[in-house]
């Protein structure tokens, strides 16, 4: 009967919510200890100049090596940590890890290759944010020029004024600001007008869209030209094939990252890549060799 079906569905529905709730509660109970246990690890995904295919930097991406649940990607815990506030601590851990790592690489004679770090929408509301990052940099004797800060475009929609104020302060300190997930929000053009970003990181959906419809291709072409007029650089994300890379290069896109070049990798693997590229200097973009 209908009542029975309804009852079954309802039971199924509430069980699904119950499962999710208890999983969230469990993660919340575990997160502090996980940080102490070193279960959070930072991966690096290389970024390349599309014209020359030389390495120009990397993006740091956090992962959770959970003893029972396995290797967890950030999408499974970052949103929860943004809700319960733990993201502040986790991001500080990531920034410290990245800066410590960069210091080690510089000390071992590797060139200064910038690393970009992701800021959460929550970090943007922290009035101490610039000072916290500057403090971490100072401890490792690094300059703000060595790191790029990625801010997700959707944070602009949460609170445009706050985002503009934070970006202004960070830029005064000398940080480069990358607008992450550009085009995924609903007011991308307003954002471009109001926020003095240095770089647009194109949301992957643009690349996928450009390849499926001519309209999508035209939009991508427009964005590339707009970026040129505004004198901001463009990084395309999610480049998986040589065809996509050549297509973006043809459109005048400056930089890119994606599985075509390399997947996010542990720091040792990235360090190895860095040393190979350094030994073979023509594989490294010239500008980054003169960082120090
Ligand atoms: P994002 O900053 O936009 O990072 C790009 C995502 O695209 C990464 O997912 C990366 O692994 C993935 N990706 C790279 N190349 C390709 C490709 O060719 N194909 C496909 N399909 N995907 C590719 P990931 O590592 O799972 O990170 C997801 C999101 O989690 C990030 O998006 C970022 O918003 C957030 N996140 C990562 N690390 C941190 C962190 O340390 N702090 C904060 N607050 N957020 C972080
Ligand atoms: Mg990012
Ligand atoms: Mg991105
Ligand atoms: Mg993204």
Coordinates of C-alpha atoms and ligand atoms in Angstrom, one line a residue:
X1 CA 0.0 0.0 0.0
X2 CA 0.9 3.6 -0.3
X3 CA 1.2 4.1 3.5
X4 CA 3.6 1.2 3.6
X5 CA 5.7 2.5 0.8
X6 CA 5.7 6.0 2.3
X7 CA 6.7 4.5 5.7
X8 CA 9.5 2.5 4.1
X9 CA 10.9 5.5 2.2
X10 CA 10.7 7.7 5.3
X11 CA 12.6 5.1 7.3
X12 CA 15.2 4.8 4.6
X13 CA 15.4 8.6 4.4
X14 CA 15.9 9.1 8.1
X15 CA 18.4 6.3 8.3
X16 CA 20.5 8.0 5.5
X17 CA 20.4 11.2 7.5
X18 CA 21.2 9.3 10.7
X19 CA 24.2 7.7 9.0
X20 CA 25.5 11.0 7.8
X21 CA 25.0 12.7 11.2
X22 CA 26.8 10.0 13.0
X23 CA 29.6 10.1 10.5
X24 CA 29.9 13.8 10.9
X25 CA 29.8 13.4 14.7
X26 CA 32.5 10.8 14.5
X27 CA 34.8 13.0 12.3
X28 CA 34.3 15.9 14.6
X29 CA 35.3 13.7 17.6
X30 CA 38.4 12.6 15.7
X31 CA 39.8 15.7 14.0
X32 CA 41.9 17.2 16.8
X33 CA 43.6 13.9 17.5
X34 CA 44.1 13.3 13.8
X35 CA 46.0 16.6 13.5
X36 CA 48.2 15.7 16.5
X37 CA 48.8 12.2 14.9
X38 CA 50.0 13.7 11.7
X39 CA 47.1 12.2 9.7
X40 CA 46.7 15.3 7.6
X41 CA 49.3 15.5 4.8
X42 CA 50.0 18.1 2.2
X43 CA 50.2 17.2 -1.5
X44 CA 51.6 19.3 -4.2
X45 CA 50.3 19.6 -7.8
X46 CA 52.8 21.1 -10.2
X47 CA 51.7 24.1 -12.4
X48 CA 53.1 24.7 -15.9
X49 CA 53.6 27.5 -18.4
X50 CA 51.5 26.3 -21.3
X51 CA 53.7 28.0 -23.9
X52 CA 56.9 26.4 -22.9
X53 CA 55.6 23.5 -20.7
X54 CA 58.1 24.5 -18.0
X55 CA 57.3 24.2 -14.3
X56 CA 56.3 27.4 -12.7
X57 CA 55.0 26.4 -9.3
X58 CA 52.7 24.2 -7.4
X59 CA 49.5 24.2 -5.5
X60 CA 49.3 22.7 -2.0
X61 CA 46.3 20.4 -1.4
X62 CA 45.5 18.8 1.9
X63 CA 44.6 15.1 2.3
X64 CA 43.5 13.0 5.3
X65 CA 45.2 9.7 5.7
X66 CA 42.6 8.2 7.9
X67 CA 43.6 5.0 9.7
X68 CA 40.2 3.3 9.2
X69 CA 38.5 5.2 6.4
X70 CA 41.5 5.4 4.1
X71 CA 42.8 8.2 2.0
X72 CA 40.2 11.1 2.2
X73 CA 40.1 13.9 -0.4
X74 CA 39.4 17.4 1.0
X75 CA 35.8 17.6 -0.3
X76 CA 34.9 15.0 2.3
X77 CA 36.0 17.0 5.3
X78 CA 36.7 20.7 4.3
X79 CA 33.0 21.7 4.2
X80 CA 32.4 20.1 7.6
X81 CA 35.5 21.8 9.1
X82 CA 34.2 25.1 7.7
X83 CA 31.0 24.5 9.6
X84 CA 32.5 23.5 12.9
X85 CA 35.4 26.0 12.7
X86 CA 38.3 23.4 12.7
X87 CA 39.3 24.6 9.3
X88 CA 41.2 27.6 10.9
X89 CA 43.5 25.2 12.7
X90 CA 43.9 22.9 9.8
X91 CA 44.8 25.7 7.4
X92 CA 47.3 27.1 9.8
X93 CA 48.8 23.6 9.9
X94 CA 48.9 23.5 6.1
X95 CA 50.5 26.9 5.8
X96 CA 53.2 26.0 8.4
X97 CA 53.9 22.7 6.6
X98 CA 54.2 24.4 3.2
X99 CA 56.5 27.2 4.5
X100 CA 58.6 24.7 6.5
X101 CA 58.9 22.6 3.3
X102 CA 59.9 25.6 1.2
X103 CA 62.6 26.6 3.6
X104 CA 64.0 23.0 3.5
X105 CA 64.0 23.1 -0.3
X106 CA 65.7 26.5 -0.4
X107 CA 68.3 25.3 2.1
X108 CA 69.0 22.2 0.1
X109 CA 69.9 24.4 -2.9
X110 CA 66.6 24.0 -4.8
X111 CA 65.4 27.1 -6.6
X112 CA 62.6 29.2 -5.1
X113 CA 59.5 27.9 -6.9
X114 CA 56.3 29.6 -5.6
X115 CA 53.7 27.4 -3.9
X116 CA 50.0 28.5 -3.7
X117 CA 47.9 27.8 -0.7
X118 CA 44.1 27.6 -0.4
X119 CA 42.3 29.9 1.9
X120 CA 38.9 28.9 3.2
X121 CA 36.0 31.3 3.1
X122 CA 36.2 31.1 6.9
X123 CA 39.9 32.3 6.9
X124 CA 38.7 35.5 5.1
X125 CA 36.7 36.5 8.1
X126 CA 39.6 36.1 10.5
X127 CA 40.8 39.7 11.2
X128 CA 44.3 38.3 12.2
X129 CA 44.7 36.4 8.9
X130 CA 47.5 38.5 7.3
X131 CA 49.4 38.7 10.5
X132 CA 49.1 34.9 11.1
X133 CA 50.5 34.1 7.6
X134 CA 53.2 36.8 7.9
X135 CA 54.3 35.3 11.2
X136 CA 54.6 31.8 9.7
X137 CA 56.6 33.3 6.8
X138 CA 58.9 35.2 9.1
X139 CA 59.6 32.1 11.1
X140 CA 61.0 30.5 7.9
X141 CA 62.5 33.7 6.6
X142 CA 60.3 33.6 3.5
X143 CA 58.9 36.6 1.7
X144 CA 55.2 37.0 0.8
X145 CA 56.2 36.9 -2.9
X146 CA 57.1 33.2 -2.5
X147 CA 53.5 32.2 -2.0
X148 CA 50.2 32.8 -3.7
X149 CA 47.0 32.8 -1.8
X150 CA 44.0 31.2 -3.5
X151 CA 40.6 32.5 -2.5
X152 CA 37.5 30.8 -3.8
X153 CA 35.2 33.1 -5.9
X154 CA 32.1 32.0 -4.1
X155 CA 33.4 33.7 -0.9
X156 CA 32.7 37.0 -2.7
X157 CA 29.0 36.2 -2.8
X158 CA 29.0 35.5 1.0
X159 CA 30.2 38.9 1.8
X160 CA 31.8 41.1 -0.9
X161 CA 32.9 43.9 1.4
X162 CA 34.7 41.6 3.7
X163 CA 36.4 39.8 0.8
X164 CA 37.6 43.1 -0.8
X165 CA 38.9 44.4 2.6
X166 CA 40.8 41.1 3.2
X167 CA 42.3 41.1 -0.3
X168 CA 43.4 44.7 0.0
X169 CA 45.2 44.0 3.2
X170 CA 46.9 40.9 1.9
X171 CA 48.0 42.7 -1.2
X172 CA 49.5 45.5 0.9
X173 CA 51.7 42.9 2.5
X174 CA 52.9 41.8 -1.0
X175 CA 50.9 38.6 -1.4
X176 CA 49.8 37.5 -4.9
X177 CA 46.0 36.7 -4.9
X178 CA 44.6 34.0 -7.1
X179 CA 40.8 33.9 -7.6
X180 CA 40.1 30.2 -7.4
X181 CA 37.1 28.5 -9.1
X182 CA 36.6 31.6 -11.3
X183 CA 33.3 31.5 -13.0
X184 CA 31.6 29.1 -10.6
X185 CA 29.9 32.0 -8.8
X186 CA 27.0 34.1 -9.8
X187 CA 28.7 37.5 -9.9
X188 CA 32.1 36.8 -11.5
X189 CA 32.1 40.1 -13.4
X190 CA 31.2 42.2 -10.4
X191 CA 33.9 40.4 -8.5
X192 CA 36.5 41.1 -11.2
X193 CA 35.5 44.7 -11.1
X194 CA 35.8 45.1 -7.3
X195 CA 38.6 42.7 -6.2
X196 CA 42.2 43.5 -7.4
X197 CA 43.2 39.8 -8.0
X198 CA 46.4 39.0 -9.9
X199 CA 45.3 35.7 -11.3
X200 CA 42.2 33.9 -12.3
X201 CA 42.0 30.1 -11.8
X202 CA 39.5 29.0 -14.3
X203 CA 36.9 26.6 -12.9
X204 CA 37.3 23.2 -14.7
X205 CA 33.7 23.4 -16.0
X206 CA 34.8 26.1 -18.5
X207 CA 37.2 23.8 -20.2
X208 CA 34.7 20.9 -20.2
X209 CA 32.0 23.3 -21.5
X210 CA 34.2 24.8 -24.2
X211 CA 34.7 21.4 -25.7
X212 CA 31.1 20.4 -25.8
X213 CA 29.4 23.5 -27.3
X214 CA 30.6 26.4 -29.5
X215 CA 28.9 28.8 -27.1
X216 CA 31.1 27.4 -24.3
X217 CA 34.2 27.9 -26.5
X218 CA 33.2 31.5 -27.2
X219 CA 32.8 32.2 -23.5
X220 CA 36.2 30.8 -22.8
X221 CA 37.6 32.9 -25.6
X222 CA 35.9 36.0 -24.1
X223 CA 37.3 35.3 -20.6
X224 CA 40.9 34.9 -22.0
X225 CA 40.6 38.3 -23.7
X226 CA 39.0 39.9 -20.7
X227 CA 41.9 38.7 -18.6
X228 CA 44.4 40.2 -21.1
X229 CA 42.7 43.6 -21.0
X230 CA 42.6 43.5 -17.2
X231 CA 46.3 42.4 -17.2
X232 CA 45.5 39.4 -14.9
X233 CA 47.1 36.0 -15.6
X234 CA 45.0 32.9 -16.1
X235 CA 45.6 29.4 -14.8
X236 CA 43.4 26.6 -16.2
X237 CA 42.7 23.7 -13.9
X238 CA 41.8 20.2 -14.8
X239 CA 43.8 19.8 -18.0
X240 CA 43.7 16.1 -18.6
X241 CA 44.7 15.7 -22.3
X242 CA 47.3 17.2 -24.7
X243 CA 44.5 18.3 -26.9
X244 CA 43.0 20.4 -24.0
X245 CA 46.5 21.8 -23.3
X246 CA 47.0 22.8 -27.0
X247 CA 43.5 24.3 -27.2
X248 CA 44.1 26.5 -24.1
X249 CA 47.6 27.5 -25.4
X250 CA 45.9 28.6 -28.6
X251 CA 43.5 30.8 -26.7
X252 CA 46.5 32.5 -25.0
X253 CA 46.0 30.9 -21.5
X254 CA 49.2 31.5 -19.6
X255 CA 49.4 28.6 -17.1
X256 CA 47.8 25.3 -16.3
X257 CA 47.6 22.3 -14.1
X258 CA 46.0 18.9 -14.4
X259 CA 46.4 15.2 -14.8
X260 CA 47.9 15.8 -18.2
X261 CA 51.0 17.3 -16.5
X262 CA 50.9 15.7 -13.1
X263 CA 48.5 14.6 -10.3
X264 CA 48.8 16.1 -6.9
X265 CA 51.8 14.2 -5.3
X266 CA 53.5 13.7 -1.9
X267 CA 56.2 16.3 -1.0
X268 CA 59.0 13.9 -1.7
X269 CA 57.9 13.2 -5.2
X270 CA 57.5 16.9 -5.9
X271 CA 60.9 17.6 -4.5
X272 CA 62.3 14.9 -6.8
X273 CA 60.5 16.6 -9.8
X274 CA 61.9 19.9 -8.7
X275 CA 65.4 18.7 -8.6
X276 CA 65.2 17.0 -12.0
X277 CA 63.8 20.2 -13.5
X278 CA 66.5 22.2 -11.8
X279 CA 69.3 19.9 -13.1
X280 CA 67.8 20.4 -16.5
X281 CA 67.4 24.2 -16.2
X282 CA 65.6 24.6 -19.5
X283 CA 62.7 22.7 -18.0
X284 CA 62.2 25.4 -15.3
X285 CA 60.7 28.8 -16.1
X286 CA 63.5 31.4 -15.9
X287 CA 61.7 33.9 -13.7
X288 CA 61.5 31.6 -10.8
X289 CA 65.3 31.0 -10.7
X290 CA 65.8 34.6 -9.6
X291 CA 63.5 34.5 -6.5
X292 CA 66.3 35.0 -3.9
Ligands
LIG1 P1 40.8 23.6 -5.8 O1 41.7 24.5 -5.0 O2 40.0 24.2 -6.9 O3 41.8 22.4 -6.2 C1 41.7 21.8 -7.5 C2 41.2 20.4 -7.4 O4 41.2 19.8 -8.7 C3 42.0 19.5 -6.6 O5 41.1 18.6 -5.9 C4 42.8 18.7 -7.6 O6 43.3 17.4 -7.1 C5 41.8 18.6 -8.7 N1 42.5 18.3 -10.0 C6 43.7 18.7 -10.4 N2 43.9 18.4 -11.7 C7 42.8 17.7 -12.1 C8 42.4 17.1 -13.4 O7 43.1 17.1 -14.4 N3 41.2 16.5 -13.4 C9 40.3 16.5 -12.3 N4 39.2 15.9 -12.5 N5 40.7 17.1 -11.1 C10 41.9 17.7 -11.0 P2 41.3 18.2 -4.4 O8 42.7 18.1 -4.1 O9 40.3 17.1 -4.1 O10 40.8 19.5 -3.6 C11 39.4 19.9 -3.7 C12 39.2 21.3 -3.0 O11 39.5 21.3 -1.6 C13 40.2 22.3 -3.6 O12 39.7 22.8 -4.8 C14 40.1 23.4 -2.5 O13 39.0 24.2 -2.6 C15 39.9 22.5 -1.2 N6 41.2 22.4 -0.5 C16 42.3 21.6 -0.8 N7 43.3 21.8 0.1 C17 42.9 22.7 0.9 C18 43.5 23.3 2.1 O14 44.6 23.1 2.5 N8 42.7 24.3 2.7 C19 41.5 24.6 2.3 N9 40.8 25.5 3.0 N10 40.9 24.0 1.3 C20 41.6 23.1 0.6
LIG2 MG1 42.9 26.0 -5.2
LIG3 MG1 40.7 25.6 -8.2
LIG4 MG1 37.9 23.9 -7.3

